[in-house]
Amino acid sequence: MGKLVIVGTVAFDAIETPFGKTDKILGGAGTFIGLAASNFNIDSSVVSVVGGDFPQEYLDLMSKRHIDVSGIEIVKEGKTFFWSGKYHNDMNSRDTLITELNVLADFEPKVPETYKDSEVVMLGNLHPLTQMSVLNQMTTKPKLVILDTMNFWMDCALEDLHNTIKHIDVITINDEEARQLTGEYSLVVAARKIHDMGPKYVVIKKGEHGALLFHDDNVFYAPALPLEEVFDPTGAGDTFAGGFAGYLAKTGDYSFENMKTAVIYGSTLASFCVEKFGTERMQNLTDKEIYKRLDQFKSLTQFDIELT
Amino acid sequence: MGKLVIVGTVAFDAIETPFGKTDKILGGAGTFIGLAASNFNIDSSVVSVVGGDFPQEYLDLMSKRHIDVSGIEIVKEGKTFFWSGKYHNDMNSRDTLITELNVLADFEPKVPETYKDSEVVMLGNLHPLTQMSVLNQMTTKPKLVILDTMNFWMDCALEDLHNTIKHIDVITINDEEARQLTGEYSLVVAARKIHDMGPKYVVIKKGEHGALLFHDDNVFYAPALPLEEVFDPTGAGDTFAGGFAGYLAKTGDYSFENMKTAVIYGSTLASFCVEKFGTERMQNLTDKEIYKRLDQFKSLTQFDIELT
């Protein structure tokens, strides 16, 4: 069983969907990744920064899930990163209403000493230089480095992004971002071009249409579970990444075959995440619930063909 | 092994894609369905109508694939149905440039005597009353009736469509059409509402995102094969339906489990269809090519999870 170090935002989110709206609630990529990975009973640490306004109970909530929070710096005189967004009726698109960087503007991640030899590093969506800084702090070369990013960094820090993704093993990226990064419409061609940029494994997230895992000429496809209702998509991509990273850290097997299973775990956890606002559904998820849903994924995708 | 009777257009298509354009070539839902189903070496018949301008060689091409063409009426003084369309750069949307109904305007399908006891009936996209007329000509109750339709009939013949789909077992429909027919965005809810309209099985086609098969509380998901290049999507949905119907007619097993496999066959054949213009790729497809691609579908979707 390997250790997992995660860098990502720990934040306040205010979310509006066709089903309702929230005040400031717990959010952030690092939070969603950490909560998802905590289902695998591994040693994990979230590296982040919050302001003096960040409630101790949120940190306790993470500690209770056995997430190490000693790498979450508290800037007493600062305010926590705040994001607010509103989803459209189809739940596939959203408008950002507010982005207040606050303490995130000067964030310099500090990996706790005991996590500098982590086998798995999960670089949540942040400035590529911030992601690189975490990699540089590792004293032992990690077995697996996973990076998530978004179009924002392609627009304003493309060169830094290119430099960082040279050093990673797996990238998780959504379909539109893969197209933007490569200028290719075909996801097969886009994945190959991203592969050439560094990552041996490319995971393309397609939201309600599932996710694709590419490695050399191999492709694996994990559907999203068809749901009656997507209540709040916030954090689904991060939860996917956290499940993926957590499962790989737990098993210590970084083969393509095992990554398939990791993708299924990621999709499974993401299917819970969207059922309630923010992190609510992820705070008390049980193994029994997860196993039941993994079983649904099996019947959703498995078939028998006799090739004669 | 059961007999399969197919009703659908046999037509001329003129297609423009970012990769090129064609003159009038062989097209039509009945043609694509028939060619796809012909891979299962079953007795199948296409019921349709063409004009005096329809080349004998196109009929020969179907006969050579052991498709019975005696149900394709030739109206000597009439002209064959003609459709022309242009695909946008993303290949997911298209503009219809020309629709000339011609002999299709007065089409009254006549099922050949020897096919009135077919086990499987495939009602290709046509006016719901035309589809119903085929059902009414059956002398033995078919084991399985499959219907394909489109938004056009929801706009202009909704009541007839509702009456026809009461009498069928399986509907194949695309995602946007399922939403239009039910007024529901969630495909899970839409499938349940369509189920309540009559069909015990609902297949929702999502193009490059695959297809979903619903039956009571069961769901099965078949991805589309990720392709480097979609050359021409024309006929992919009909090819899917033809593969689905042909496999079921061949096996005579209409269980949900076997329909999963039928959906995979449909997706597999559709993945060939889009590789060339019109029916070109479907005219000489070999079993060996199909088996190889089925194998790709297996590795694309199959995974191991030990639930402990």
Coordinates of C-alpha atoms in Angstrom, one line a residue:
Chain A
M1 CA 0.0 0.0 0.0
G2 CA 1.5 3.3 -1.1
K3 CA 1.2 6.8 0.3
L4 CA -0.6 9.5 -1.7
V5 CA 0.1 13.2 -1.7
I6 CA -2.5 15.5 -3.2
V7 CA -2.2 19.1 -4.1
G8 CA -5.3 21.1 -4.8
T9 CA -7.6 23.8 -3.7
V10 CA -9.5 23.7 -0.4
A11 CA -12.2 26.2 -0.9
F12 CA -15.7 27.7 -0.3
D13 CA -18.2 27.0 -3.1
A14 CA -21.6 28.6 -3.6
I15 CA -23.6 26.6 -6.2
E16 CA -26.8 27.2 -8.0
T17 CA -28.5 24.4 -10.0
P18 CA -32.1 24.0 -11.3
F19 CA -32.7 22.0 -8.0
G20 CA -31.6 24.7 -5.6
K21 CA -28.8 26.8 -4.3
T22 CA -26.3 26.8 -1.5
D23 CA -24.5 29.3 0.7
K24 CA -20.8 29.0 1.0
I25 CA -20.1 25.3 1.5
L26 CA -17.0 23.1 1.5
G27 CA -15.4 22.7 -1.9
G28 CA -12.2 22.7 -3.9
A29 CA -10.4 20.1 -6.0
G30 CA -8.1 19.0 -3.2
T31 CA -11.1 18.4 -1.0
F32 CA -12.9 16.3 -3.5
I33 CA -9.8 14.3 -4.5
G34 CA -9.0 13.7 -0.8
L35 CA -12.5 12.6 0.1
A36 CA -12.6 10.2 -2.9
A37 CA -9.2 8.7 -2.1
S38 CA -10.1 8.3 1.5
N39 CA -12.3 5.4 0.6
F40 CA -9.2 3.2 0.0
N41 CA -7.8 3.4 3.6
I42 CA -4.4 4.6 2.4
D43 CA -2.1 7.2 4.0
S44 CA -3.0 10.4 2.1
S45 CA -2.2 14.1 2.6
V46 CA -3.8 17.1 1.1
V47 CA -1.5 20.1 0.5
S48 CA -3.3 23.4 0.2
V49 CA -3.9 26.8 1.7
V50 CA -7.0 28.3 3.5
G51 CA -7.7 31.6 5.3
G52 CA -8.5 32.3 8.9
D53 CA -12.2 32.1 7.9
F54 CA -12.0 28.4 7.2
P55 CA -14.0 26.4 9.8
Q56 CA -12.0 23.9 12.0
E57 CA -15.0 21.5 11.5
Y58 CA -14.1 21.2 7.8
L59 CA -10.6 20.2 8.7
D60 CA -11.9 17.8 11.3
L61 CA -14.2 16.3 8.7
M62 CA -11.1 15.5 6.6
S63 CA -9.1 14.2 9.5
K64 CA -12.0 11.9 10.5
R65 CA -11.7 10.3 7.0
H66 CA -7.9 9.8 7.9
I67 CA -6.7 12.5 5.5
D68 CA -3.5 14.2 6.8
V69 CA -4.2 17.9 6.9
S70 CA -0.8 19.1 8.2
G71 CA 0.0 20.3 4.7
I72 CA -3.0 22.7 4.6
E73 CA -1.5 26.0 5.5
I74 CA -3.8 28.4 7.4
V75 CA -3.2 32.1 6.6
K76 CA -4.9 33.6 9.6
E77 CA -5.2 37.1 8.2
G78 CA -6.3 35.9 4.8
K79 CA -9.5 34.7 3.3
T80 CA -10.2 31.2 1.8
F81 CA -10.5 30.8 -2.0
F82 CA -14.1 31.3 -3.1
W83 CA -15.8 30.1 -6.2
S84 CA -19.5 30.5 -7.2
G85 CA -21.2 29.1 -10.2
K86 CA -24.6 28.5 -11.7
Y87 CA -25.5 25.4 -13.8
H88 CA -27.7 25.6 -16.8
N89 CA -30.8 23.4 -17.2
D90 CA -28.9 20.7 -19.0
M91 CA -26.4 20.5 -16.1
N92 CA -23.6 20.1 -18.7
S93 CA -22.6 23.8 -18.8
R94 CA -22.2 26.4 -16.2
D95 CA -21.4 30.1 -15.7
T96 CA -18.8 31.1 -13.2
L97 CA -20.3 33.9 -11.1
I98 CA -17.5 34.7 -8.7
T99 CA -13.8 33.7 -8.4
E100 CA -12.0 35.2 -5.4
L101 CA -8.5 33.8 -5.3
N102 CA -7.7 35.3 -1.9
V103 CA -5.0 33.3 -0.1
L104 CA -4.6 31.1 -3.3
A105 CA -3.0 34.0 -5.1
D106 CA 0.3 33.5 -3.1
F107 CA 0.0 29.8 -2.5
E108 CA 3.3 28.0 -2.1
P109 CA 2.7 24.4 -1.5
K110 CA 4.7 22.7 1.3
V111 CA 4.7 18.9 1.2
P112 CA 4.9 17.5 4.7
E113 CA 8.2 15.7 5.4
T114 CA 6.6 12.3 5.9
Y115 CA 4.9 12.6 2.4
K116 CA 8.0 13.5 0.4
D117 CA 8.6 9.9 -0.4
S118 CA 5.0 9.2 -1.5
E119 CA 4.6 6.5 -4.2
V120 CA 1.7 8.4 -5.8
V121 CA 1.4 12.1 -6.4
M122 CA -1.9 13.7 -7.5
L123 CA -1.5 17.2 -8.9
G124 CA -5.0 18.7 -8.7
N125 CA -6.0 21.6 -11.0
L126 CA -3.7 24.5 -10.2
H127 CA -1.1 26.7 -11.9
P128 CA 1.3 24.3 -13.6
L129 CA 4.2 26.0 -11.7
T130 CA 2.5 25.2 -8.4
Q131 CA 2.0 21.6 -9.5
M132 CA 5.7 21.5 -10.5
S133 CA 6.8 22.8 -7.2
V134 CA 5.2 19.8 -5.4
L135 CA 7.0 17.4 -7.7
N136 CA 10.3 19.2 -7.0
Q137 CA 9.8 18.7 -3.3
M138 CA 9.7 14.9 -3.6
T139 CA 12.8 13.3 -2.2
T140 CA 12.1 9.9 -3.7
K141 CA 11.0 9.6 -7.4
P142 CA 7.3 8.8 -7.2
K143 CA 6.0 5.6 -8.9
L144 CA 3.1 7.5 -10.4
V145 CA 2.4 11.2 -11.0
I146 CA -1.1 12.1 -12.1
L147 CA -2.0 15.6 -13.2
D148 CA -5.4 17.3 -13.7
T149 CA -5.7 20.6 -15.5
M150 CA -8.1 22.8 -17.3
N151 CA -8.5 25.2 -20.2
F152 CA -7.8 28.3 -18.1
W153 CA -4.1 27.2 -17.9
M154 CA -4.0 26.6 -21.6
D155 CA -5.1 30.1 -22.1
C156 CA -2.7 31.8 -19.8
A157 CA 0.2 29.5 -18.8
L158 CA 0.5 27.1 -21.8
E159 CA 4.3 27.0 -21.8
D160 CA 4.4 26.2 -18.1
L161 CA 1.8 23.6 -18.6
H162 CA 3.9 22.0 -21.4
N163 CA 6.9 22.0 -19.1
T164 CA 5.0 20.4 -16.2
I165 CA 3.3 17.6 -18.2
K166 CA 6.7 16.4 -19.5
H167 CA 7.3 15.1 -15.9
I168 CA 4.0 13.2 -15.3
D169 CA 2.7 9.7 -16.0
V170 CA -1.0 10.3 -16.3
I171 CA -3.0 13.3 -17.3
T172 CA -6.8 13.6 -16.7
I173 CA -8.4 16.2 -18.9
N174 CA -11.9 16.7 -20.3
D175 CA -12.8 16.2 -23.9
E176 CA -13.0 19.9 -24.8
E177 CA -9.7 20.6 -23.1
A178 CA -8.0 17.7 -24.9
R179 CA -9.2 19.2 -28.1
Q180 CA -8.0 22.7 -27.1
L181 CA -4.6 21.4 -26.0
T182 CA -4.0 19.6 -29.3
G183 CA -6.1 21.3 -31.9
E184 CA -7.6 17.9 -32.9
Y185 CA -11.3 17.0 -32.9
S186 CA -10.8 13.3 -32.8
L187 CA -10.1 12.2 -29.2
V188 CA -8.0 9.3 -30.5
V189 CA -5.7 11.6 -32.3
A190 CA -5.8 14.2 -29.4
A191 CA -4.8 11.4 -27.0
R192 CA -1.9 10.4 -29.1
K193 CA -0.7 14.0 -29.4
I194 CA -0.9 14.5 -25.6
H195 CA 0.9 11.2 -25.2
D196 CA 3.7 12.7 -27.3
M197 CA 3.9 15.6 -24.9
G198 CA 5.0 13.3 -22.0
P199 CA 2.2 11.4 -20.2
K200 CA 2.3 7.6 -20.9
Y201 CA -1.4 7.4 -19.9
V202 CA -4.1 9.8 -21.0
V203 CA -7.6 9.9 -19.4
I204 CA -10.2 11.9 -21.2
K205 CA -13.2 12.7 -19.1
K206 CA -16.5 13.1 -21.0
G207 CA -18.9 13.9 -18.1
E208 CA -22.2 12.0 -18.5
H209 CA -20.6 10.1 -21.5
G210 CA -18.0 8.5 -19.3
A211 CA -14.2 8.4 -19.6
L212 CA -11.6 7.0 -22.0
L213 CA -8.2 5.7 -20.9
F214 CA -5.4 5.7 -23.6
H215 CA -2.0 4.0 -23.4
D216 CA 0.0 3.4 -26.6
D217 CA -2.5 1.7 -28.9
N218 CA -4.8 0.5 -26.1
V219 CA -8.0 2.1 -25.2
F220 CA -10.4 1.5 -22.4
Y221 CA -13.8 3.0 -22.0
A222 CA -15.7 3.5 -18.8
P223 CA -19.3 4.8 -19.0
A224 CA -20.8 7.1 -16.5
L225 CA -23.6 5.4 -14.6
P226 CA -26.9 6.6 -16.3
L227 CA -28.6 8.5 -13.5
E228 CA -32.2 9.6 -13.1
E229 CA -31.0 12.9 -11.8
V230 CA -27.7 14.8 -11.7
F231 CA -28.2 17.0 -8.7
D232 CA -24.9 18.9 -8.7
P233 CA -21.9 18.1 -11.0
T234 CA -19.4 20.2 -9.0
G235 CA -16.4 18.1 -8.1
A236 CA -17.3 15.1 -10.2
G237 CA -14.1 15.3 -12.2
D238 CA -11.9 15.7 -9.1
T239 CA -13.8 12.9 -7.4
F240 CA -13.0 10.7 -10.4
A241 CA -9.3 11.6 -10.2
G242 CA -9.3 11.0 -6.5
G243 CA -10.8 7.5 -6.9
F244 CA -8.4 6.7 -9.7
A245 CA -5.4 7.8 -7.7
G246 CA -6.6 6.3 -4.4
Y247 CA -7.2 2.9 -6.0
L248 CA -3.8 2.8 -7.7
A249 CA -2.0 3.9 -4.4
K250 CA -3.8 1.2 -2.5
T251 CA -2.9 -1.6 -5.0
G252 CA 0.6 -0.4 -6.0
D253 CA -0.1 -1.9 -9.4
Y254 CA 0.4 0.8 -12.2
S255 CA -0.3 -1.5 -15.2
F256 CA -2.8 -0.6 -17.9
E257 CA -4.9 -3.5 -16.8
N258 CA -5.1 -2.2 -13.2
M259 CA -5.7 1.3 -14.4
K260 CA -8.9 0.1 -16.1
T261 CA -10.2 -0.9 -12.7
A262 CA -9.0 2.4 -11.3
V263 CA -11.0 4.2 -14.0
I264 CA -14.1 2.2 -13.0
Y265 CA -13.5 3.1 -9.3
G266 CA -13.2 6.8 -10.3
S267 CA -16.5 6.7 -12.3
T268 CA -18.2 4.9 -9.5
L269 CA -17.2 7.5 -6.9
A270 CA -18.1 10.3 -9.3
S271 CA -21.6 8.8 -9.7
F272 CA -22.1 9.4 -5.9
C273 CA -20.6 12.9 -5.9
V274 CA -23.3 14.3 -8.2
E275 CA -26.2 13.0 -6.1
K276 CA -26.0 15.9 -3.6
F277 CA -24.6 19.4 -3.3
G278 CA -20.9 19.8 -3.0
T279 CA -19.1 17.1 -0.9
E280 CA -22.2 16.1 1.1
R281 CA -22.6 12.7 -0.5
M282 CA -18.9 12.0 -0.2
Q283 CA -18.5 12.7 3.5
N284 CA -20.1 9.4 4.8
L285 CA -19.8 7.0 1.9
T286 CA -19.5 3.4 3.0
D287 CA -17.7 0.5 1.4
K288 CA -21.0 -1.4 1.1
E289 CA -22.5 1.4 -1.0
I290 CA -19.4 1.5 -3.2
Y291 CA -19.4 -2.3 -3.8
K292 CA -23.1 -2.2 -4.7
R293 CA -22.5 0.4 -7.3
L294 CA -19.4 -1.3 -8.7
D295 CA -21.7 -4.2 -9.2
Q296 CA -24.0 -2.0 -11.2
F297 CA -21.1 -0.9 -13.4
K298 CA -20.3 -4.6 -14.0
S299 CA -23.8 -5.4 -15.3
L300 CA -23.9 -2.1 -17.2
T301 CA -20.9 -3.0 -19.3
Q302 CA -20.1 -6.7 -19.2
F303 CA -21.4 -9.0 -22.1
D304 CA -20.8 -12.4 -23.5
I305 CA -19.7 -13.0 -27.0
E306 CA -18.5 -16.3 -28.4
L307 CA -16.2 -15.6 -31.2
T308 CA -16.5 -18.6 -33.4
Chain B
M1 CA -32.6 -19.2 -37.2
G2 CA -35.4 -16.8 -37.9
K3 CA -36.5 -14.9 -40.9
L4 CA -36.1 -11.1 -40.9
V5 CA -38.3 -8.7 -42.8
I6 CA -37.1 -5.1 -43.1
V7 CA -39.1 -2.1 -44.2
G8 CA -37.2 1.1 -45.0
T9 CA -36.1 3.5 -47.8
V10 CA -33.9 2.4 -50.6
A11 CA -32.6 5.7 -52.0
F12 CA -30.0 7.9 -53.6
D13 CA -27.9 9.9 -51.3
A14 CA -25.5 12.8 -52.1
I15 CA -23.2 13.5 -49.2
E16 CA -20.8 16.2 -48.4
T17 CA -18.3 16.0 -45.5
P18 CA -15.1 17.8 -44.6
F19 CA -13.4 14.9 -46.4
G20 CA -15.1 15.2 -49.7
K21 CA -18.4 14.9 -51.5
T22 CA -20.2 12.3 -53.6
D23 CA -22.6 12.3 -56.5
K24 CA -25.8 10.3 -56.1
I25 CA -24.8 7.0 -54.4
L26 CA -26.7 4.1 -52.9
G27 CA -28.4 5.0 -49.6
G28 CA -31.6 4.6 -47.6
A29 CA -32.4 3.1 -44.2
G30 CA -33.6 -0.2 -45.7
T31 CA -30.4 -0.5 -47.6
F32 CA -28.1 0.1 -44.6
I33 CA -30.3 -2.2 -42.3
G34 CA -30.3 -4.9 -45.0
L35 CA -26.5 -4.8 -45.6
A36 CA -25.8 -4.9 -41.9
A37 CA -28.2 -7.8 -41.2
S38 CA -26.7 -9.7 -44.2
N39 CA -23.6 -10.5 -42.2
F40 CA -25.6 -13.0 -40.1
N41 CA -26.5 -15.3 -43.1
I42 CA -30.2 -15.2 -42.3
D43 CA -33.1 -15.1 -44.6
S44 CA -33.9 -11.4 -44.9
S45 CA -36.1 -9.3 -47.2
V46 CA -36.1 -5.6 -47.7
V47 CA -39.5 -4.1 -48.5
S48 CA -39.3 -0.7 -50.2
V49 CA -40.0 1.2 -53.4
V50 CA -37.7 2.7 -56.0
G51 CA -38.1 4.5 -59.4
G52 CA -37.2 3.4 -62.9
D53 CA -33.9 5.3 -62.5
F54 CA -32.7 2.9 -59.9
P55 CA -29.8 0.9 -61.3
Q56 CA -30.2 -2.9 -61.5
E57 CA -26.6 -3.2 -60.2
Y58 CA -27.7 -1.8 -56.8
L59 CA -30.4 -4.5 -56.5
D60 CA -27.8 -7.1 -57.6
L61 CA -25.5 -5.9 -54.9
M62 CA -28.1 -6.7 -52.3
S63 CA -29.0 -10.0 -53.9
K64 CA -25.4 -11.0 -53.8
R65 CA -25.5 -10.4 -50.1
H66 CA -28.5 -12.9 -50.0
I67 CA -31.0 -10.2 -49.3
D68 CA -34.4 -10.9 -50.9
V69 CA -35.3 -7.9 -53.0
S70 CA -38.7 -9.2 -54.3
G71 CA -40.4 -6.8 -51.9
I72 CA -38.7 -3.7 -53.5
E73 CA -41.3 -2.4 -55.8
I74 CA -40.0 -0.7 -59.0
V75 CA -42.2 2.2 -60.2
K76 CA -40.9 2.5 -63.8
E77 CA -42.3 5.9 -64.5
G78 CA -41.2 7.3 -61.1
K79 CA -38.0 8.6 -59.6
T80 CA -36.2 7.1 -56.6
F81 CA -36.2 8.9 -53.2
F82 CA -33.3 11.3 -53.1
W83 CA -31.6 12.9 -50.0
S84 CA -28.7 15.2 -49.9
G85 CA -26.9 16.5 -46.8
K86 CA -23.8 18.3 -45.7
Y87 CA -22.0 17.5 -42.4
H88 CA -20.4 20.2 -40.3
N89 CA -16.8 20.0 -39.2
D90 CA -17.6 18.2 -36.0
M91 CA -19.4 15.5 -38.0
N92 CA -22.1 15.4 -35.3
S93 CA -24.5 17.8 -37.0
R94 CA -25.6 18.1 -40.6
D95 CA -27.8 20.2 -42.8
T96 CA -30.3 18.6 -45.2
L97 CA -29.8 20.2 -48.6
I98 CA -32.4 18.3 -50.6
T99 CA -35.2 15.9 -49.9
E100 CA -37.1 14.6 -52.9
L101 CA -39.7 12.1 -51.8
N102 CA -40.6 11.0 -55.4
V103 CA -42.0 7.4 -55.4
L104 CA -41.8 7.3 -51.6
A105 CA -44.7 9.8 -51.4
D106 CA -47.2 7.0 -52.4
F107 CA -45.3 4.1 -50.9
E108 CA -47.5 1.2 -49.9
P109 CA -45.3 -1.6 -48.6
K110 CA -46.0 -5.1 -49.8
V111 CA -44.5 -7.8 -47.7
P112 CA -43.6 -10.9 -49.8
E113 CA -45.8 -13.9 -49.1
T114 CA -42.8 -16.0 -47.9
Y115 CA -41.9 -13.3 -45.3
K116 CA -45.3 -12.8 -43.7
D117 CA -44.4 -15.3 -41.0
S118 CA -41.0 -13.8 -40.2
E119 CA -39.9 -14.1 -36.6
V120 CA -38.3 -10.7 -36.6
V121 CA -39.7 -7.5 -38.1
M122 CA -37.5 -4.4 -38.4
L123 CA -39.5 -1.2 -39.1
G124 CA -37.0 1.3 -40.5
N125 CA -37.5 5.0 -40.2
L126 CA -40.7 5.8 -42.2
H127 CA -44.2 7.3 -41.6
P128 CA -45.6 5.4 -38.6
L129 CA -48.7 4.4 -40.7
T130 CA -46.4 2.8 -43.3
Q131 CA -44.6 0.9 -40.5
M132 CA -48.0 -0.2 -39.1
S133 CA -49.1 -1.4 -42.5
V134 CA -46.2 -3.9 -42.5
L135 CA -47.1 -5.2 -39.1
N136 CA -50.7 -5.7 -40.2
Q137 CA -49.6 -7.8 -43.2
M138 CA -47.9 -10.4 -40.9
T139 CA -49.9 -13.6 -40.9
T140 CA -48.1 -15.0 -37.8
K141 CA -47.4 -12.8 -34.8
P142 CA -43.7 -12.0 -34.9
K143 CA -41.5 -12.9 -32.0
L144 CA -39.8 -9.5 -32.1
V145 CA -40.8 -6.2 -33.6
I146 CA -38.1 -3.4 -33.7
L147 CA -38.9 0.1 -34.7
D148 CA -36.6 3.0 -35.6
T149 CA -38.0 6.5 -35.9
M150 CA -36.9 10.2 -35.9
N151 CA -38.0 13.6 -34.7
F152 CA -39.7 14.4 -38.1
W153 CA -42.6 12.0 -37.2
M154 CA -42.8 13.5 -33.7
D155 CA -43.3 16.9 -35.3
C156 CA -45.9 15.9 -37.9
A157 CA -47.4 12.4 -37.1
L158 CA -47.1 12.1 -33.3
E159 CA -50.5 10.4 -32.8
D160 CA -49.8 7.8 -35.4
L161 CA -46.4 7.3 -33.9
H162 CA -47.9 6.7 -30.5
N163 CA -50.4 4.2 -32.0
T164 CA -47.6 2.3 -33.8
I165 CA -45.2 2.1 -30.9
K166 CA -47.9 0.4 -28.8
H167 CA -47.4 -2.7 -31.0
I168 CA -43.6 -3.0 -30.9
D169 CA -41.1 -4.7 -28.6
V170 CA -38.0 -2.6 -29.2
I171 CA -37.6 1.0 -30.2
T172 CA -34.3 2.5 -31.3
I173 CA -34.1 6.2 -31.1
N174 CA -31.4 8.8 -30.6
D175 CA -30.9 10.8 -27.4
E176 CA -32.3 14.1 -28.6
E177 CA -35.3 12.3 -30.1
A178 CA -35.9 10.4 -26.8
R179 CA -35.9 13.8 -25.0
Q180 CA -38.3 15.3 -27.5
L181 CA -40.7 12.3 -27.3
T182 CA -40.9 12.5 -23.5
G183 CA -40.0 16.0 -22.6
E184 CA -37.4 14.6 -20.1
Y185 CA -33.8 15.5 -20.2
S186 CA -32.6 12.5 -18.1
L187 CA -32.3 9.5 -20.5
V188 CA -33.1 7.2 -17.6
V189 CA -36.4 8.9 -17.0
A190 CA -37.0 9.2 -20.8
A191 CA -36.5 5.5 -21.3
R192 CA -39.0 4.7 -18.6
K193 CA -41.6 7.0 -20.1
I194 CA -41.0 5.4 -23.6
H195 CA -41.3 2.0 -21.9
D196 CA -44.7 3.0 -20.6
M197 CA -45.8 3.9 -24.2
G198 CA -45.4 0.2 -25.2
P199 CA -41.9 -1.0 -26.0
K200 CA -40.4 -3.4 -23.5
Y201 CA -36.9 -2.6 -24.6
V202 CA -35.6 0.9 -25.3
V203 CA -32.3 1.5 -27.2
I204 CA -31.1 5.1 -27.0
K205 CA -28.4 5.8 -29.6
K206 CA -25.9 8.5 -28.7
G207 CA -23.7 8.5 -31.8
E208 CA -20.0 8.8 -30.9
H209 CA -21.0 8.3 -27.2
G210 CA -22.4 4.8 -27.8
A211 CA -25.8 3.3 -27.0
L212 CA -27.9 2.5 -24.0
L213 CA -30.3 -0.5 -23.8
F214 CA -33.0 -0.3 -21.1
H215 CA -35.4 -3.0 -19.9
D216 CA -37.4 -2.6 -16.7
D217 CA -34.7 -1.6 -14.2
N218 CA -31.8 -3.0 -16.2
V219 CA -29.4 -0.9 -18.2
F220 CA -26.6 -1.9 -20.6
Y221 CA -24.2 0.5 -22.1
A222 CA -22.3 -0.1 -25.3
P223 CA -19.6 2.4 -26.3
A224 CA -18.9 3.5 -29.8
L225 CA -15.4 2.4 -30.8
P226 CA -13.2 5.5 -30.5
L227 CA -12.1 6.2 -34.1
E228 CA -9.3 8.3 -35.4
E229 CA -11.6 9.6 -38.2
V230 CA -15.3 9.5 -38.8
F231 CA -15.4 9.7 -42.6
D232 CA -19.2 9.7 -43.2
P233 CA -21.8 9.1 -40.4
T234 CA -24.6 8.5 -42.9
G235 CA -26.4 5.3 -42.2
A236 CA -24.6 4.5 -38.9
G237 CA -27.8 4.4 -36.9
D238 CA -29.5 2.2 -39.5
T239 CA -26.5 -0.1 -39.6
F240 CA -26.6 -0.3 -35.8
A241 CA -30.3 -1.3 -36.0
G242 CA -29.6 -3.8 -38.8
G243 CA -26.8 -5.5 -36.8
F244 CA -29.0 -5.6 -33.7
A245 CA -32.0 -7.1 -35.6
G246 CA -29.8 -9.5 -37.7
Y247 CA -28.0 -11.0 -34.6
L248 CA -31.3 -11.5 -32.8
A249 CA -32.9 -13.1 -35.8
K250 CA -29.9 -15.4 -36.2
T251 CA -29.9 -16.5 -32.5
G252 CA -33.6 -16.5 -31.9
D253 CA -32.9 -15.6 -28.3
Y254 CA -34.8 -12.4 -27.4
S255 CA -33.6 -12.2 -23.7
F256 CA -32.1 -9.0 -22.3
E257 CA -28.8 -10.8 -21.9
N258 CA -28.7 -11.7 -25.6
M259 CA -29.8 -8.2 -26.5
K260 CA -26.7 -6.9 -24.9
T261 CA -24.6 -8.9 -27.3
A262 CA -26.9 -7.7 -30.1
V263 CA -26.2 -4.1 -29.2
I264 CA -22.4 -4.8 -29.3
Y265 CA -22.9 -6.3 -32.8
G266 CA -24.8 -3.2 -33.8
S267 CA -22.1 -0.9 -32.5
T268 CA -19.4 -3.0 -34.2
L269 CA -21.0 -2.8 -37.6
A270 CA -21.7 0.9 -37.2
S271 CA -18.0 1.4 -36.6
F272 CA -17.3 0.1 -40.0
C273 CA -20.1 2.0 -41.7
V274 CA -18.6 5.4 -40.9
E275 CA -15.2 4.6 -42.3
K276 CA -16.2 5.2 -46.0
F277 CA -18.9 7.1 -47.9
G278 CA -22.4 5.6 -47.9
T279 CA -22.6 1.9 -48.0
E280 CA -19.2 1.4 -49.5
R281 CA -17.6 -0.2 -46.4
M282 CA -20.6 -2.4 -45.8
Q283 CA -20.7 -4.0 -49.2
N284 CA -17.8 -6.4 -48.8
L285 CA -17.4 -6.7 -45.0
T286 CA -16.0 -10.1 -44.0
D287 CA -16.6 -12.2 -40.9
K288 CA -12.9 -12.0 -40.1
E289 CA -13.0 -8.2 -40.0
I290 CA -16.1 -8.3 -37.8
Y291 CA -14.6 -10.8 -35.3
K292 CA -11.4 -8.7 -35.0
R293 CA -13.4 -5.6 -34.2
L294 CA -15.7 -7.5 -31.7
D295 CA -12.5 -8.4 -30.0
Q296 CA -11.5 -4.7 -29.8
F297 CA -14.9 -4.0 -28.2
K298 CA -14.1 -6.6 -25.6
S299 CA -10.8 -5.1 -24.6
L300 CA -12.4 -1.7 -24.8
T301 CA -15.0 -2.5 -22.1
Q302 CA -14.1 -5.5 -20.1
F303 CA -12.4 -5.2 -16.7
D304 CA -11.7 -7.2 -13.6
I305 CA -12.9 -6.2 -10.2
E306 CA -12.7 -8.4 -7.1
L307 CA -15.5 -7.3 -4.8
T308 CA -14.2 -8.2 -1.4

